[in-house]
Structures are given as structure tokens and as C-alpha cells.
XYZ file of C-alpha atoms in Angstrom:
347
model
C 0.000 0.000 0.000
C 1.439 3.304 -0.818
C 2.138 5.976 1.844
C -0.172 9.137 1.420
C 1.500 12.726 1.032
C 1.284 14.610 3.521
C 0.528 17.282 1.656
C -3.053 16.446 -0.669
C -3.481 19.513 -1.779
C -1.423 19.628 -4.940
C -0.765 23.042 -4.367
C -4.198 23.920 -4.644
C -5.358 26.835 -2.136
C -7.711 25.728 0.299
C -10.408 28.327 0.234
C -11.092 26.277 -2.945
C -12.406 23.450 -0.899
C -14.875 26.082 0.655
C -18.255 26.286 -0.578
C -19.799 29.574 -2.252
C -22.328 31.422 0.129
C -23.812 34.345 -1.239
C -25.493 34.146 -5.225
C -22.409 34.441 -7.550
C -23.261 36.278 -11.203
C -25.523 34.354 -13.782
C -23.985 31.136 -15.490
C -21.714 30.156 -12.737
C -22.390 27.233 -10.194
C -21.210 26.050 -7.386
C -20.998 22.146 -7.251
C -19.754 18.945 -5.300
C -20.298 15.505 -7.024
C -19.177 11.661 -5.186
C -18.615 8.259 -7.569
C -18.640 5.412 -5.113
C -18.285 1.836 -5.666
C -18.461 -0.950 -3.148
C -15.426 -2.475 -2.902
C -16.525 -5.967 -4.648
C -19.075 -4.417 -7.318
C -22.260 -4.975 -4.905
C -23.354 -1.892 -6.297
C -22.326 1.841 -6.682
C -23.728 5.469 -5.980
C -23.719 8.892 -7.028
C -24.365 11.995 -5.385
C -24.048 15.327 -6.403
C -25.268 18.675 -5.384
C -25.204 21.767 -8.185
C -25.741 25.023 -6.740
C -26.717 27.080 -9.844
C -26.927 31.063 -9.712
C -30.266 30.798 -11.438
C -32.151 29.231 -8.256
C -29.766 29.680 -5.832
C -32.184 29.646 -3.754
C -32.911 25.539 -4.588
C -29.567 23.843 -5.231
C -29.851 20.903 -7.701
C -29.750 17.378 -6.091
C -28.522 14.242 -8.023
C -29.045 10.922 -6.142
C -28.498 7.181 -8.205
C -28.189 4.123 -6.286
C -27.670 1.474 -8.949
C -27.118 -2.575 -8.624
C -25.859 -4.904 -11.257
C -29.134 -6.589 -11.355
C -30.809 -3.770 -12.910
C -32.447 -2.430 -10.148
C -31.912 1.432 -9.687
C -33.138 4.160 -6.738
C -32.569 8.138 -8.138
C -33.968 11.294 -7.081
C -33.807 14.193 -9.234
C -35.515 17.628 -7.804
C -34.507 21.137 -6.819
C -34.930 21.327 -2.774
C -34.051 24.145 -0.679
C -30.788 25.043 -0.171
C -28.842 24.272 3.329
C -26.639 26.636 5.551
C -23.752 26.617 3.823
C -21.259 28.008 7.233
C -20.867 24.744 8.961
C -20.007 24.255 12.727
C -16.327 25.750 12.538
C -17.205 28.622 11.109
C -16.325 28.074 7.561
C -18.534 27.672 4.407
C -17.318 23.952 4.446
C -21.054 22.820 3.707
C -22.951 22.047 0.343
C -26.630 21.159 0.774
C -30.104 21.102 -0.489
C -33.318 19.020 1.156
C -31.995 15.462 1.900
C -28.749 15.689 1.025
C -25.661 17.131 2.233
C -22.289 17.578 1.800
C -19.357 18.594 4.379
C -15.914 19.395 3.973
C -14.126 18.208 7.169
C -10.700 18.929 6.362
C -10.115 20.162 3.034
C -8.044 17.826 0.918
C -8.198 14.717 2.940
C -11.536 14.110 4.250
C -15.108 14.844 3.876
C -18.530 13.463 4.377
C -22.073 12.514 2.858
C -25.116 12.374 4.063
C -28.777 11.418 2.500
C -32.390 11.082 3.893
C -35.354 10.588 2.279
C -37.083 9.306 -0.614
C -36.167 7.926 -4.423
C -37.602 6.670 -7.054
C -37.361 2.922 -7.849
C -36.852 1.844 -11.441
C -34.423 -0.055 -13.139
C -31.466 0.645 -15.589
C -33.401 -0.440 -18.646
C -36.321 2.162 -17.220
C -33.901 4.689 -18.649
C -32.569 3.542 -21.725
C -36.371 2.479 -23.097
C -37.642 5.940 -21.428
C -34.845 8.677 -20.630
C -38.159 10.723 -19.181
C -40.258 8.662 -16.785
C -43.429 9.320 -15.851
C -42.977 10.329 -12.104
C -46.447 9.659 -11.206
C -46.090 6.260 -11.739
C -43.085 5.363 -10.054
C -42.741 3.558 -6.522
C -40.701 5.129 -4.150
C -38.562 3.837 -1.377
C -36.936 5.090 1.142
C -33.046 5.894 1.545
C -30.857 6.703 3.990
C -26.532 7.080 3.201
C -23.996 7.848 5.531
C -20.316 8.440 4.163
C -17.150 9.222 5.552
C -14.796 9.499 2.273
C -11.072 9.843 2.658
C -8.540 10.816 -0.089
C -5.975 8.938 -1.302
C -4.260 10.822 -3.752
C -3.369 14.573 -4.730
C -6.173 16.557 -7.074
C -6.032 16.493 -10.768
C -6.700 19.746 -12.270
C -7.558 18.927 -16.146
C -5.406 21.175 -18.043
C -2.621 21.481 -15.855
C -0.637 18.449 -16.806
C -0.238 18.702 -20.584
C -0.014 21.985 -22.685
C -2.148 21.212 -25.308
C -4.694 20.025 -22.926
C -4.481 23.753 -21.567
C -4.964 25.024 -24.738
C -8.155 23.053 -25.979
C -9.377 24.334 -22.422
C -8.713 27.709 -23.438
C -11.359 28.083 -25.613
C -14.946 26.380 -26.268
C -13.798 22.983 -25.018
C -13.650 24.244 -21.423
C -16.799 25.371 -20.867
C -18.237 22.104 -21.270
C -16.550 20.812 -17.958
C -15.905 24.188 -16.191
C -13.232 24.940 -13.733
C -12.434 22.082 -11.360
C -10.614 19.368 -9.800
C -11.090 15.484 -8.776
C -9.788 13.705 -6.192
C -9.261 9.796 -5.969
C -10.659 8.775 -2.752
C -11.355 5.529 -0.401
C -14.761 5.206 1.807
C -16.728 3.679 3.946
C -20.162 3.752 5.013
C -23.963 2.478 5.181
C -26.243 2.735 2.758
C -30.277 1.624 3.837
C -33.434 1.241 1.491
C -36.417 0.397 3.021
C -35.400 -0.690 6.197
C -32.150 -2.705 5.221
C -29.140 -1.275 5.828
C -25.370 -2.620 4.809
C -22.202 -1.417 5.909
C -19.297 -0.879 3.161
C -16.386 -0.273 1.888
C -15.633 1.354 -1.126
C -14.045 3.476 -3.781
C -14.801 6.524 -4.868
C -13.862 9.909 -6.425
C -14.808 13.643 -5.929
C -15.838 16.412 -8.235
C -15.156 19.930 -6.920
C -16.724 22.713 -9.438
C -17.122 26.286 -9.098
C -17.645 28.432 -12.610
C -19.385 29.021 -15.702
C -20.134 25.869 -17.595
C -22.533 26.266 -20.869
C -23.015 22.708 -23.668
C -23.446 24.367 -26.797
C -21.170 22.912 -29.011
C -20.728 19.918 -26.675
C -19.911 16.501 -28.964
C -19.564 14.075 -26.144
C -16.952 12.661 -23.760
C -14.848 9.516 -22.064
C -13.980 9.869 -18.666
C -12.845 7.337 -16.632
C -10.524 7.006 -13.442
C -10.251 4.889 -10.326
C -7.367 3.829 -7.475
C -6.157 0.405 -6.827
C -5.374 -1.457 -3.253
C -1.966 -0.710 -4.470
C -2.107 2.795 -4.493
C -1.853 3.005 -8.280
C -4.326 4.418 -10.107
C -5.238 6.235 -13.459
C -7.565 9.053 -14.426
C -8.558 10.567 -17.868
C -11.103 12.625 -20.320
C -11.007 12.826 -24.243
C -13.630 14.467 -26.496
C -14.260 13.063 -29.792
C -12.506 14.741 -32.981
C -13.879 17.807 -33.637
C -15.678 18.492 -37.086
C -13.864 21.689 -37.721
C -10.414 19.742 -37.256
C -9.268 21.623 -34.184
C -7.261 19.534 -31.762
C -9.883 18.054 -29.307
C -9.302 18.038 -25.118
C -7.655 15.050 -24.558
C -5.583 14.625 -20.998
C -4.824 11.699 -18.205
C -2.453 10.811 -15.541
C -1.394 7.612 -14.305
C -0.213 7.118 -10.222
C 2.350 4.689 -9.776
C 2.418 3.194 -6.058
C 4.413 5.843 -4.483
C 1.741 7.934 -5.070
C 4.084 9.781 -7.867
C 1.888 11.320 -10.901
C 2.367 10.995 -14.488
C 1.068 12.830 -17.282
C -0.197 11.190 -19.987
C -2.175 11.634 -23.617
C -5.522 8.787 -23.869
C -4.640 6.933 -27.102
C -7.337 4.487 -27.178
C -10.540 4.807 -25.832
C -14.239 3.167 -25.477
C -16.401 5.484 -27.018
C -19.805 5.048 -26.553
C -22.078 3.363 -28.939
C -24.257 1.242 -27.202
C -26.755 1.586 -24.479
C -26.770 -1.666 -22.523
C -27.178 -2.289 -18.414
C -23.912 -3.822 -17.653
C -20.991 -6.227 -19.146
C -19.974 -3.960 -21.514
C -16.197 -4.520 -22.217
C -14.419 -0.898 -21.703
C -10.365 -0.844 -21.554
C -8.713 1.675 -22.578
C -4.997 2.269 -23.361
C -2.930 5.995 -22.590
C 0.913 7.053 -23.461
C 2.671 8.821 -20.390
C 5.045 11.282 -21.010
C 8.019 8.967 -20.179
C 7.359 6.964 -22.715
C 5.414 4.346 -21.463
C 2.119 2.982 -22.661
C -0.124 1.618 -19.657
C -3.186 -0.749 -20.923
C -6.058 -1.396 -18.465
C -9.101 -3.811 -18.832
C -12.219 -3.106 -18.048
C -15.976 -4.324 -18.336
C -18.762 -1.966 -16.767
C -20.990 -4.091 -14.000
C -23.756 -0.806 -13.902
C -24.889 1.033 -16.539
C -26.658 4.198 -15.887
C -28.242 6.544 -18.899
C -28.485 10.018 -17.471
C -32.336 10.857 -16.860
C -33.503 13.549 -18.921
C -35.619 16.560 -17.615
C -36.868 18.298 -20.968
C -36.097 18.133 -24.904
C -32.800 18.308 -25.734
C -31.702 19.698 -29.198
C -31.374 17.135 -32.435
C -28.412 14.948 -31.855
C -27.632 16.511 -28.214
C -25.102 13.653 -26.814
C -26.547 10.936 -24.571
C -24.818 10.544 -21.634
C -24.290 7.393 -19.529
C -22.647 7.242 -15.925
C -21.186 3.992 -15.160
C -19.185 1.781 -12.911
C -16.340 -0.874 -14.310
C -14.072 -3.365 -12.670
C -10.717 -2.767 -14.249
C -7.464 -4.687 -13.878
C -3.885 -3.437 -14.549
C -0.918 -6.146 -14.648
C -3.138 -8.368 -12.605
C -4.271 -6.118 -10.092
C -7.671 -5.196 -9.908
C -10.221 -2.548 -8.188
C -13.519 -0.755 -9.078
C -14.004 2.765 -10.329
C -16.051 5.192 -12.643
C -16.452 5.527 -15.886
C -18.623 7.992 -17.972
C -19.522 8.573 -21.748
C -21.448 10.693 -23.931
C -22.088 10.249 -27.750
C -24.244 12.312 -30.292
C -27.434 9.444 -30.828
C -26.323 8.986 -34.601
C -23.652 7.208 -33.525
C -25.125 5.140 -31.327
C -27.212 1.527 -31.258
C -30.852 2.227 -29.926
């Protein structure tokens, strides 16, 4: 097992860890997003909350609790926001209705918390019918409690290749907006209706605060986890882009000292299916030393993003998922997410 820095903050100041209090200027939101998976694939979360200028006064909440079987718990509403000052003093809280989110000490560990109610419905609800009928859905009821600790030093995209700074220059980086994620390890309990079960897991954080707009937007790859090892990978590539401009494409690998490298995503698994799980995703990327690292992987829950309104012709479809993936031998659990224009995918 590696030995964690001392340091997690990669140089990042720590007032970015804080939360925004007051309404900042139209377009810009404030957000903090969690991918967890239980340590052996028993199933996988994701919470997120988005405070957005525009209803400040309502943050945005984003609940899935998804099982290889299919079966799938979400809530998607707009609930009044939380205190953001939290009991030291410092805006180190990100809330709205059920759900809440606390920076305990920036950089190395926070916690999650949600109670209440979500919709029951599976994974193939979503890809036959991206907007449910609400009103028909059962709900159940949810509790999660999460203690998340990191486990490796923040990856602002951009700042490890300059060519990746320069696609994010422009267009490109308003699709993702300014931010950082952080590889992290957790444990916790997660109940629906009644039945609780204590876990371990993996996970990684999503700290946002910025302008972000989609027009333009072609669609994505994103994928990262951390292994029992203490190595780990992370990366995000947009497709090539139809006016030939270079596209965003930057990654990092962690070797078990914890030590970063840089590297460029050479092959990736683009989306072009929509299935539930089993779908085979490796991927292969080219660090700057010269070394090309080639990971397995095959997704055990599919999630298709659920949709809210009507979406412009050929607006990407977006799918948040959770792979096993194993690197010379050694394997963990982690994230992956994709997006692809419809015209290139099987429906």
C-alpha cells in the first residue's frame, strides 16, 4: 500500500475546498459531485449537489443508487438550499433538502449524508424511457452515511499537458468548467427500506465552481479509479472535432508511491451502445516517459443520465457507469462515464 503525502493539496489553495455562500453572477455554479463503488461491485452510488446562480435559492440534487441486477433508486428535484457556514465557522457545507455535503478537512476528508425518498426503477427504465413518468413510479426510502477519505493529490484537467491547456482555453472548457477530482477511499452504510449494509468502497470527488454552458458539446470519455496498491489512473477525451481543431484530450497515471504521471488517452471506449452492464471498456494511454499503460475493463452498472426536458437534435446521450478494471493483474472498481451524439449510437 502506498504511503499518502502529507501534503493532498497539490498546491491547490484551500479556500477552494470552501463552498460559495452568497449568489455568484448568472452562469456560474457552485458544485460537489461523489462516484462510489463498493469495494466488490455490490453496487455503486452517485451523489451530487449543483448550486446554480439561477435558483440559488434551490440547489440541484442528483441521487443514483444502482445494482448490477438492474435495479436502480434516483432522485432528481430542486430542494431548498442548506446553511452553507458549517459548525467551525467556515462555508465547508454544500446542501439542499436530503442531502448534504461537508468538507471536514479540506483535501483529505469529507462526508455525505442522505435522507429521504427515491424513485425505484431499473437501468433499462432509462434507456427504453430517458423521461419517466414520475407519477407512476414507486418510491422507497433511503438513507446514506459516508465518511470518504482521499488517497491521492487533485487532478486539475489542463494542468498536466499543454495542449490540454490550450483546448481548455477556448470552447472545449466550458463544457466541464473549472475544477478538480480527487481519488478517494470510503466507507459507510447505505439503507433502502429498512435494510441497511455497511461498506467499503471506492470513490472519487468532483469539486466545481464556474461558468459551464453545452453548446457545441460533442460528447466525452472519462474514466478514473485507485487500486489497493495505491496506483491508479484518471482521464477525459472528447471526440474529434468536425472543424479539425485539436480536441481536449488529458490523463495521468499514479504509480504506487503515489508519484503522478502525465499522460495523452490513445485508445478509448467510445460510446455506442446503451446496454445495463458487461460492456467490455479498456482503454490504453501514453505517459510522457514513454510508457504505454493498458487497463481492462468491463462496466458491471450502466446508468443513462435521466432527462428533464427536450434536448436539441443529436444533443449527446450521456451514460454514468461503474467498471471493474485490472492493470498487470491487479484489480479494483471505479467510474467511468460517456457521452455520444445518438447517430452514432445503437438504440
Amino acid at each position: 500500500m502506498a504511503t499518502i503525502a502529507s501534503d493532498l493539496s497539490g498546491g491547490i489553495p484551500i479556500e477552494r475546498e470552501y463552498v460559495l455562500v452568497d449568489r455568484p453572477e448568472p452562469g456560474v455554479r457552485d458544485a460537489v459531485n461523489v462516484w462510489i463503488e463498493e469495494q466488490t461491485g455490490a453496487f455503486a452510488l452517485r451523489l451530487g449537489v449543483e448550486a446554480v446562480a439561477e435558483g440559488w435559492d434551490r440547489h440541484e440534487l442528483w441521487l443514483d443508487v444502482a445494482f448490477p441486477d438492474g435495479r436502480l433508486y434516483q432522485r432528481r428535484i430542486a430542494a431548498d438550499t442548506l446553511p452553507a457556514i458549517g459548525p467551525e465557522g467556515l462555508p465547508t457545507i454544500r446542501g439542499t433538502g436530503p442531502m448534504t455535503f461537508r468538507c471536514v478537512e479540506p483535501f483529505r476528508l469529507w462526508t455525505a449524508a442522505f435522507e429521504g425518498e427515491a424513485d425505484a426503477l431499473t437501468t433499462q427504465t432509462l434507456i427504453d424511457t430517458p423521461i419517466p413518468d414520475e407519477s407512476q413510479l414507486l418510491q422507497s426510502d433511503i438513507g446514506i452515511d459516508l465518511a470518504m477519505t482521499m488517497a491521492a493529490v487533485p487532478w486539475i484537467p489542463g494542468s498536466l499537458l499543454p495542449e490540454a491547456a490550450e483546448a481548455l482555453g477556448g470552447e472545449q472548457g466550458d463544457f466541464m468548467s473549472p475544477r478538480y477530482e480527487q481519488l478517494f477511499r470510503c466507507e459507510g452504510s447505505l439503507r433502502i427500506d429498512g435494510e441497511e449494509h455497511a461498506f467499503r468502497g471506492n470513490g472519487l470527488r468532483i469539486r466545481r465552481t464556474g461558468f459551464r454552458a453545452f453548446s457545441g458539446f460533442a460528447g466525452h470519455c472519462w474514466q478514473s479509479a485507485i487500486f489497493p496498491s495505491g496506483k491508479g489512473f484518471g482521464f477525459n477525451v472528447y471526440p474529434p472535432r468536425e472543424d479539425g481543431q485539436p480536441s481536449y484530450a488529458e490523463g495521468f497515471i499514479l504509480d504506487e508511491s503515489g508519484t503522478r504521471i502525465p499522460a495523452r488517452p490513445v485508445e478509448v471506449p467510445w460510446l455506442r451502445q446503451l446496454v445495463t452492464r458487461g460492456e467490455s471498456v479498456p482503454f490504453v494511454l501514453e505517459t510522457v516517459d514513454g510508457r504505454r499503460v493498458e487497463v481492462a475493463g468491463e462496466t458491471f452498472v450502466n446508468v443513462r443520465s435521466r432527462g428533464h426536458a427536450v434536448l436539441p437534435p443529436d444533443f449527446p446521450i450521456v451514460q454514468q457507469a461503474h467498471a471493474r478494471y485490472v492493470w498487470d493483474g491487479e484489480e479494483t472498481v471505479g467510474m467511468i462515464e460517456r457521452s455520444s451524439k445518438p447517430s452514432v449510437i445503437k438504440l
